[in-house]
Every structure is written in structure tokens, then in C-alpha cells.
């Protein structure tokens, strides 16, 4: 898996990722920053990926994400469980 820095990518990035043997280019719809959860569109959708970093407020941010997901009726899943086996998988395009 490859997460492009700042979520910036283009067709060259995608090609290099595939040529390096990586199975997925991972993007996200939400992120935690400074105890805040920002989601594009304001609410969760099935399959949304939330970007989190290992910072001093990680536990607080994780609790925030878990509480919000539960309040909206979602469960947290493992990213690996949603990936297919190569660049033709729909996840590669997200």
C-alpha cells in the first residue's frame, strides 16, 4: 500500500506505485488534527478512510473517531480487508 504525501498524486505516481509492486494507492476522506475530526462532506460514508498520525494526541483522536463512527452506525474495519490483488481493483482508484 502507498499513501501519497498530502494526498497529492497523478498518473505518474499511480504508475510508479504499480511498477514498484504495491497493490494500492490509498487516499482518505477524513483526517484527525489537533483533537478535531474533519470529513469531506461532514459525515461518514461506507468505506471511508480516516487518516491519523502517531502524535501525542493519537488516543484522543482515536476515541473521537470511534465515538463518531458508532454514533453514525458504523464499525471500524481493517483497510487490508477491503483491498483486492492489484491495480485493477477499485480501491486502487480511490
mmCIF file of N, CA and C in Angstrom:
data_model
loop_
_atom_site.group_PDB
_atom_site.id
_atom_site.type_symbol
_atom_site.label_atom_id
_atom_site.label_comp_id
_atom_site.label_asym_id
_atom_site.label_seq_id
_atom_site.Cartn_x
_atom_site.Cartn_y
_atom_site.Cartn_z
ATOM 1 N N UNK A 1 0.841 -1.183 0.000
ATOM 2 C CA UNK A 1 0.000 0.000 0.000
ATOM 3 C C UNK A 1 0.883 1.243 0.000
ATOM 4 N N UNK A 2 0.399 2.286 -0.628
ATOM 5 C CA UNK A 2 1.118 3.555 -0.667
ATOM 6 C C UNK A 2 0.141 4.688 -0.394
ATOM 7 N N UNK A 3 0.492 5.544 0.562
ATOM 8 C CA UNK A 3 -0.287 6.747 0.839
ATOM 9 C C UNK A 3 0.538 7.924 0.353
ATOM 10 N N UNK A 4 0.082 8.608 -0.694
ATOM 11 C CA UNK A 4 0.869 9.733 -1.202
ATOM 12 C C UNK A 4 0.888 10.877 -0.194
ATOM 13 N N UNK A 5 2.050 11.488 0.012
ATOM 14 C CA UNK A 5 2.127 12.616 0.940
ATOM 15 C C UNK A 5 1.130 13.708 0.563
ATOM 16 N N UNK A 6 0.406 14.184 1.563
ATOM 17 C CA UNK A 6 -0.604 15.233 1.398
ATOM 18 C C UNK A 6 -1.749 14.808 0.481
ATOM 19 N N UNK A 7 -1.812 13.544 0.106
ATOM 20 C CA UNK A 7 -2.868 13.063 -0.775
ATOM 21 C C UNK A 7 -2.717 13.510 -2.209
ATOM 22 N N UNK A 8 -1.546 14.016 -2.544
ATOM 23 C CA UNK A 8 -1.316 14.502 -3.902
ATOM 24 C C UNK A 8 -0.730 13.402 -4.767
ATOM 25 N N UNK A 9 -1.368 13.156 -5.899
ATOM 26 C CA UNK A 9 -0.899 12.119 -6.811
ATOM 27 C C UNK A 9 -1.350 12.463 -8.221
ATOM 28 N N UNK A 10 -0.749 11.785 -9.182
ATOM 29 C CA UNK A 10 -1.145 11.918 -10.583
ATOM 30 C C UNK A 10 -0.920 10.561 -11.248
ATOM 31 N N UNK A 11 -1.077 10.500 -12.537
ATOM 32 C CA UNK A 11 -0.928 9.216 -13.233
ATOM 33 C C UNK A 11 0.496 8.667 -13.115
ATOM 34 N N UNK A 12 1.493 9.543 -13.048
ATOM 35 C CA UNK A 12 2.872 9.081 -12.872
ATOM 36 C C UNK A 12 3.020 8.401 -11.515
ATOM 37 N N UNK A 13 2.471 9.016 -10.470
ATOM 38 C CA UNK A 13 2.510 8.414 -9.133
ATOM 39 C C UNK A 13 1.878 7.028 -9.169
ATOM 40 N N UNK A 14 0.717 6.960 -9.765
ATOM 41 C CA UNK A 14 -0.018 5.685 -9.844
ATOM 42 C C UNK A 14 0.795 4.629 -10.589
ATOM 43 N N UNK A 15 1.427 5.014 -11.670
ATOM 44 C CA UNK A 15 2.238 4.092 -12.455
ATOM 45 C C UNK A 15 3.450 3.613 -11.666
ATOM 46 N N UNK A 16 4.130 4.525 -10.998
ATOM 47 C CA UNK A 16 5.307 4.161 -10.204
ATOM 48 C C UNK A 16 4.910 3.219 -9.065
ATOM 49 N N UNK A 17 3.793 3.519 -8.414
ATOM 50 C CA UNK A 17 3.310 2.655 -7.327
ATOM 51 C C UNK A 17 3.091 1.240 -7.856
ATOM 52 N N UNK A 18 2.422 1.118 -8.982
ATOM 53 C CA UNK A 18 2.164 -0.201 -9.568
ATOM 54 C C UNK A 18 3.469 -0.882 -9.999
ATOM 55 N N UNK A 19 4.385 -0.121 -10.608
ATOM 56 C CA UNK A 19 5.653 -0.690 -11.056
ATOM 57 C C UNK A 19 6.533 -1.150 -9.900
ATOM 58 N N UNK A 20 6.328 -0.569 -8.735
ATOM 59 C CA UNK A 20 7.083 -0.985 -7.538
ATOM 60 C C UNK A 20 6.465 -2.225 -6.884
ATOM 61 N N UNK A 21 5.379 -2.713 -7.462
ATOM 62 C CA UNK A 21 4.755 -3.918 -6.933
ATOM 63 C C UNK A 21 3.770 -3.668 -5.811
ATOM 64 N N UNK A 22 3.478 -2.416 -5.529
ATOM 65 C CA UNK A 22 2.496 -2.107 -4.491
ATOM 66 C C UNK A 22 1.099 -2.341 -5.047
ATOM 67 N N UNK A 23 0.213 -2.779 -4.201
ATOM 68 C CA UNK A 23 -1.115 -3.199 -4.646
ATOM 69 C C UNK A 23 -2.175 -2.110 -4.583
ATOM 70 N N UNK A 24 -1.882 -0.995 -3.890
ATOM 71 C CA UNK A 24 -2.934 0.007 -3.743
ATOM 72 C C UNK A 24 -2.361 1.387 -3.483
ATOM 73 N N UNK A 25 -3.011 2.374 -4.060
ATOM 74 C CA UNK A 25 -2.751 3.780 -3.787
ATOM 75 C C UNK A 25 -3.890 4.216 -2.872
ATOM 76 N N UNK A 26 -3.576 4.569 -1.641
ATOM 77 C CA UNK A 26 -4.592 4.815 -0.624
ATOM 78 C C UNK A 26 -4.807 6.312 -0.423
ATOM 79 N N UNK A 27 -6.043 6.735 -0.557
ATOM 80 C CA UNK A 27 -6.439 8.112 -0.283
ATOM 81 C C UNK A 27 -7.451 8.093 0.864
ATOM 82 N N UNK A 28 -7.847 9.230 1.351
ATOM 83 C CA UNK A 28 -8.720 9.298 2.509
ATOM 84 C C UNK A 28 -9.726 10.413 2.348
ATOM 85 N N UNK A 29 -10.842 10.298 3.106
ATOM 86 C CA UNK A 29 -11.903 11.316 3.066
ATOM 87 C C UNK A 29 -11.963 12.119 4.355
ATOM 88 N N UNK A 30 -11.218 11.703 5.351
ATOM 89 C CA UNK A 30 -11.235 12.420 6.621
ATOM 90 C C UNK A 30 -9.880 12.330 7.287
ATOM 91 N N UNK A 31 -9.667 13.224 8.245
ATOM 92 C CA UNK A 31 -8.399 13.233 8.980
ATOM 93 C C UNK A 31 -8.626 13.806 10.370
ATOM 94 N N UNK A 32 -7.778 13.378 11.296
ATOM 95 C CA UNK A 32 -7.799 13.953 12.635
ATOM 96 C C UNK A 32 -6.612 14.890 12.765
ATOM 97 N N UNK A 33 -6.888 16.034 13.351
ATOM 98 C CA UNK A 33 -5.857 17.046 13.582
ATOM 99 C C UNK A 33 -6.217 17.830 14.834
ATOM 100 N N UNK A 34 -5.286 17.871 15.771
ATOM 101 C CA UNK A 34 -5.464 18.696 16.976
ATOM 102 C C UNK A 34 -6.788 18.434 17.691
ATOM 103 N N UNK A 35 -7.147 17.148 17.844
ATOM 104 C CA UNK A 35 -8.375 16.799 18.547
ATOM 105 C C UNK A 35 -9.644 17.065 17.757
ATOM 106 N N UNK A 36 -9.517 17.220 16.458
ATOM 107 C CA UNK A 36 -10.640 17.527 15.574
ATOM 108 C C UNK A 36 -10.722 16.463 14.480
ATOM 109 N N UNK A 37 -11.928 16.091 14.105
ATOM 110 C CA UNK A 37 -12.147 15.160 13.002
ATOM 111 C C UNK A 37 -12.798 15.912 11.862
ATOM 112 N N UNK A 38 -12.113 15.986 10.745
ATOM 113 C CA UNK A 38 -12.646 16.647 9.559
ATOM 114 C C UNK A 38 -12.927 15.603 8.502
ATOM 115 N N UNK A 39 -14.159 15.580 8.000
ATOM 116 C CA UNK A 39 -14.571 14.618 6.978
ATOM 117 C C UNK A 39 -15.128 15.389 5.788
ATOM 118 N N UNK A 40 -14.681 15.047 4.589
ATOM 119 C CA UNK A 40 -15.219 15.672 3.385
ATOM 120 C C UNK A 40 -16.723 15.397 3.342
ATOM 121 N N UNK A 41 -17.510 16.429 3.236
ATOM 122 C CA UNK A 41 -18.961 16.281 3.215
ATOM 123 C C UNK A 41 -19.580 16.271 4.604
ATOM 124 N N UNK A 42 -18.756 16.213 5.649
ATOM 125 C CA UNK A 42 -19.249 16.341 7.011
ATOM 126 C C UNK A 42 -19.717 15.075 7.708
ATOM 127 N N UNK A 43 -19.907 13.982 6.973
ATOM 128 C CA UNK A 43 -20.343 12.749 7.634
ATOM 129 C C UNK A 43 -19.700 11.539 6.978
ATOM 130 N N UNK A 44 -19.681 10.450 7.736
ATOM 131 C CA UNK A 44 -19.110 9.206 7.227
ATOM 132 C C UNK A 44 -19.962 8.629 6.103
ATOM 133 N N UNK A 45 -19.292 7.887 5.226
ATOM 134 C CA UNK A 45 -19.941 7.074 4.200
ATOM 135 C C UNK A 45 -19.289 5.697 4.260
ATOM 136 N N UNK A 46 -20.004 4.651 3.844
ATOM 137 C CA UNK A 46 -19.398 3.314 3.864
ATOM 138 C C UNK A 46 -18.069 3.292 3.101
ATOM 139 N N UNK A 47 -17.059 2.718 3.717
ATOM 140 C CA UNK A 47 -15.758 2.586 3.080
ATOM 141 C C UNK A 47 -14.826 3.771 3.259
ATOM 142 N N UNK A 48 -15.264 4.808 3.956
ATOM 143 C CA UNK A 48 -14.404 5.969 4.172
ATOM 144 C C UNK A 48 -13.124 5.585 4.895
ATOM 145 N N UNK A 49 -12.056 6.255 4.527
ATOM 146 C CA UNK A 49 -10.765 6.073 5.174
ATOM 147 C C UNK A 49 -10.458 7.357 5.935
ATOM 148 N N UNK A 50 -10.061 7.203 7.191
ATOM 149 C CA UNK A 50 -9.708 8.339 8.025
ATOM 150 C C UNK A 50 -8.205 8.296 8.266
ATOM 151 N N UNK A 51 -7.526 9.364 7.938
ATOM 152 C CA UNK A 51 -6.086 9.484 8.128
ATOM 153 C C UNK A 51 -5.797 9.919 9.553
ATOM 154 N N UNK A 52 -4.912 9.166 10.218
ATOM 155 C CA UNK A 52 -4.485 9.505 11.577
ATOM 156 C C UNK A 52 -2.979 9.349 11.647
ATOM 157 N N UNK A 53 -2.347 10.158 12.497
ATOM 158 C CA UNK A 53 -0.900 10.101 12.662
ATOM 159 C C UNK A 53 -0.546 9.712 14.091
ATOM 160 N N UNK A 54 0.625 9.121 14.259
ATOM 161 C CA UNK A 54 1.130 8.797 15.590
ATOM 162 C C UNK A 54 1.688 10.071 16.209
ATOM 163 N N UNK A 55 0.816 10.785 16.905
ATOM 164 C CA UNK A 55 1.184 12.023 17.591
ATOM 165 C C UNK A 55 0.773 11.890 19.049
ATOM 166 N N UNK A 56 1.096 12.883 19.841
ATOM 167 C CA UNK A 56 0.776 12.814 21.267
ATOM 168 C C UNK A 56 -0.717 12.733 21.529
ATOM 169 N N UNK A 57 -1.547 13.210 20.612
ATOM 170 C CA UNK A 57 -3.000 13.166 20.801
ATOM 171 C C UNK A 57 -3.661 11.997 20.063
ATOM 172 N N UNK A 58 -2.891 10.970 19.715
ATOM 173 C CA UNK A 58 -3.438 9.833 18.964
ATOM 174 C C UNK A 58 -4.597 9.166 19.697
ATOM 175 N N UNK A 59 -4.447 8.902 20.984
ATOM 176 C CA UNK A 59 -5.512 8.220 21.731
ATOM 177 C C UNK A 59 -6.780 9.070 21.728
ATOM 178 N N UNK A 60 -6.643 10.358 21.974
ATOM 179 C CA UNK A 60 -7.798 11.258 21.949
ATOM 180 C C UNK A 60 -8.458 11.255 20.573
ATOM 181 N N UNK A 61 -7.659 11.311 19.529
ATOM 182 C CA UNK A 61 -8.201 11.308 18.171
ATOM 183 C C UNK A 61 -8.878 9.989 17.839
ATOM 184 N N UNK A 62 -8.285 8.883 18.262
ATOM 185 C CA UNK A 62 -8.897 7.576 18.024
ATOM 186 C C UNK A 62 -10.234 7.463 18.742
ATOM 187 N N UNK A 63 -10.299 7.940 19.972
ATOM 188 C CA UNK A 63 -11.568 7.921 20.707
ATOM 189 C C UNK A 63 -12.618 8.766 19.997
ATOM 190 N N UNK A 64 -12.210 9.892 19.461
ATOM 191 C CA UNK A 64 -13.114 10.770 18.716
ATOM 192 C C UNK A 64 -13.676 10.057 17.487
ATOM 193 N N UNK A 65 -12.805 9.402 16.727
ATOM 194 C CA UNK A 65 -13.232 8.684 15.525
ATOM 195 C C UNK A 65 -14.162 7.529 15.884
ATOM 196 N N UNK A 66 -13.789 6.755 16.889
ATOM 197 C CA UNK A 66 -14.624 5.614 17.294
ATOM 198 C C UNK A 66 -16.003 6.077 17.750
ATOM 199 N N UNK A 67 -16.058 7.120 18.568
ATOM 200 C CA UNK A 67 -17.347 7.616 19.059
ATOM 201 C C UNK A 67 -18.209 8.122 17.900
ATOM 202 N N UNK A 68 -17.607 8.840 16.995
ATOM 203 C CA UNK A 68 -18.353 9.383 15.847
ATOM 204 C C UNK A 68 -18.850 8.260 14.950
ATOM 205 N N UNK A 69 -18.000 7.275 14.659
ATOM 206 C CA UNK A 69 -18.404 6.152 13.816
ATOM 207 C C UNK A 69 -19.566 5.392 14.455
ATOM 208 N N UNK A 70 -19.461 5.120 15.742
ATOM 209 C CA UNK A 70 -20.535 4.407 16.443
ATOM 210 C C UNK A 70 -21.823 5.221 16.439
ATOM 211 N N UNK A 71 -21.727 6.531 16.645
ATOM 212 C CA UNK A 71 -22.908 7.393 16.661
ATOM 213 C C UNK A 71 -23.614 7.399 15.310
ATOM 214 N N UNK A 72 -22.846 7.229 14.234
ATOM 215 C CA UNK A 72 -23.429 7.210 12.895
ATOM 216 C C UNK A 72 -23.740 5.790 12.416
ATOM 217 N N UNK A 73 -23.547 4.802 13.290
ATOM 218 C CA UNK A 73 -23.912 3.429 12.969
ATOM 219 C C UNK A 73 -22.870 2.644 12.197
ATOM 220 N N UNK A 74 -21.611 3.066 12.251
ATOM 221 C CA UNK A 74 -20.545 2.388 11.529
ATOM 222 C C UNK A 74 -19.629 1.633 12.471
ATOM 223 N N UNK A 75 -18.937 0.663 11.923
ATOM 224 C CA UNK A 75 -17.898 -0.078 12.632
ATOM 225 C C UNK A 75 -16.575 0.187 11.931
ATOM 226 N N UNK A 76 -15.511 0.130 12.685
ATOM 227 C CA UNK A 76 -14.176 0.320 12.119
ATOM 228 C C UNK A 76 -13.706 -1.004 11.528
ATOM 229 N N UNK A 77 -13.184 -0.955 10.322
ATOM 230 C CA UNK A 77 -12.674 -2.156 9.660
ATOM 231 C C UNK A 77 -11.206 -2.004 9.328
ATOM 232 N N UNK A 78 -10.574 -3.117 9.042
ATOM 233 C CA UNK A 78 -9.162 -3.100 8.642
ATOM 234 C C UNK A 78 -9.072 -2.781 7.150
ATOM 235 N N UNK A 79 -8.221 -1.871 6.799
ATOM 236 C CA UNK A 79 -8.041 -1.486 5.405
ATOM 237 C C UNK A 79 -7.680 -2.702 4.549
ATOM 238 N N UNK A 80 -6.828 -3.547 5.069
ATOM 239 C CA UNK A 80 -6.384 -4.718 4.320
ATOM 240 C C UNK A 80 -7.545 -5.622 3.907
ATOM 241 N N UNK A 81 -8.616 -5.625 4.696
ATOM 242 C CA UNK A 81 -9.764 -6.475 4.390
ATOM 243 C C UNK A 81 -10.553 -5.992 3.176
ATOM 244 N N UNK A 82 -10.316 -4.765 2.748
ATOM 245 C CA UNK A 82 -11.062 -4.196 1.633
ATOM 246 C C UNK A 82 -10.264 -4.138 0.342
ATOM 247 N N UNK A 83 -9.015 -4.534 0.397
ATOM 248 C CA UNK A 83 -8.160 -4.439 -0.785
ATOM 249 C C UNK A 83 -8.207 -5.707 -1.605
ATOM 250 N N UNK A 84 -8.116 -5.530 -2.916
ATOM 251 C CA UNK A 84 -8.049 -6.659 -3.829
ATOM 252 C C UNK A 84 -6.595 -7.027 -4.085
ATOM 253 N N UNK A 85 -6.328 -7.500 -5.271
ATOM 254 C CA UNK A 85 -4.982 -8.005 -5.558
ATOM 255 C C UNK A 85 -4.335 -7.304 -6.728
ATOM 256 N N UNK A 86 -4.431 -6.001 -6.804
ATOM 257 C CA UNK A 86 -3.693 -5.325 -7.866
ATOM 258 C C UNK A 86 -4.326 -4.040 -8.332
ATOM 259 N N UNK A 87 -3.658 -3.408 -9.302
ATOM 260 C CA UNK A 87 -4.078 -2.086 -9.763
ATOM 261 C C UNK A 87 -5.458 -2.047 -10.402
ATOM 262 N N UNK A 88 -6.010 -3.188 -10.798
ATOM 263 C CA UNK A 88 -7.333 -3.160 -11.408
ATOM 264 C C UNK A 88 -8.439 -3.109 -10.350
ATOM 265 N N UNK A 89 -8.082 -3.332 -9.070
ATOM 266 C CA UNK A 89 -9.079 -3.294 -8.012
ATOM 267 C C UNK A 89 -9.587 -1.865 -7.830
ATOM 268 N N UNK A 90 -10.902 -1.675 -7.605
ATOM 269 C CA UNK A 90 -11.458 -0.322 -7.468
ATOM 270 C C UNK A 90 -10.769 0.515 -6.394
ATOM 271 N N UNK A 91 -10.286 -0.107 -5.324
ATOM 272 C CA UNK A 91 -9.649 0.660 -4.261
ATOM 273 C C UNK A 91 -8.416 1.395 -4.774
ATOM 274 N N UNK A 92 -7.792 0.870 -5.809
ATOM 275 C CA UNK A 92 -6.588 1.488 -6.335
ATOM 276 C C UNK A 92 -6.897 2.857 -6.909
ATOM 277 N N UNK A 93 -8.123 3.072 -7.339
ATOM 278 C CA UNK A 93 -8.507 4.338 -7.956
ATOM 279 C C UNK A 93 -8.978 5.386 -6.959
ATOM 280 N N UNK A 94 -9.123 5.034 -5.704
ATOM 281 C CA UNK A 94 -9.669 5.991 -4.723
ATOM 282 C C UNK A 94 -8.595 6.857 -4.152
#
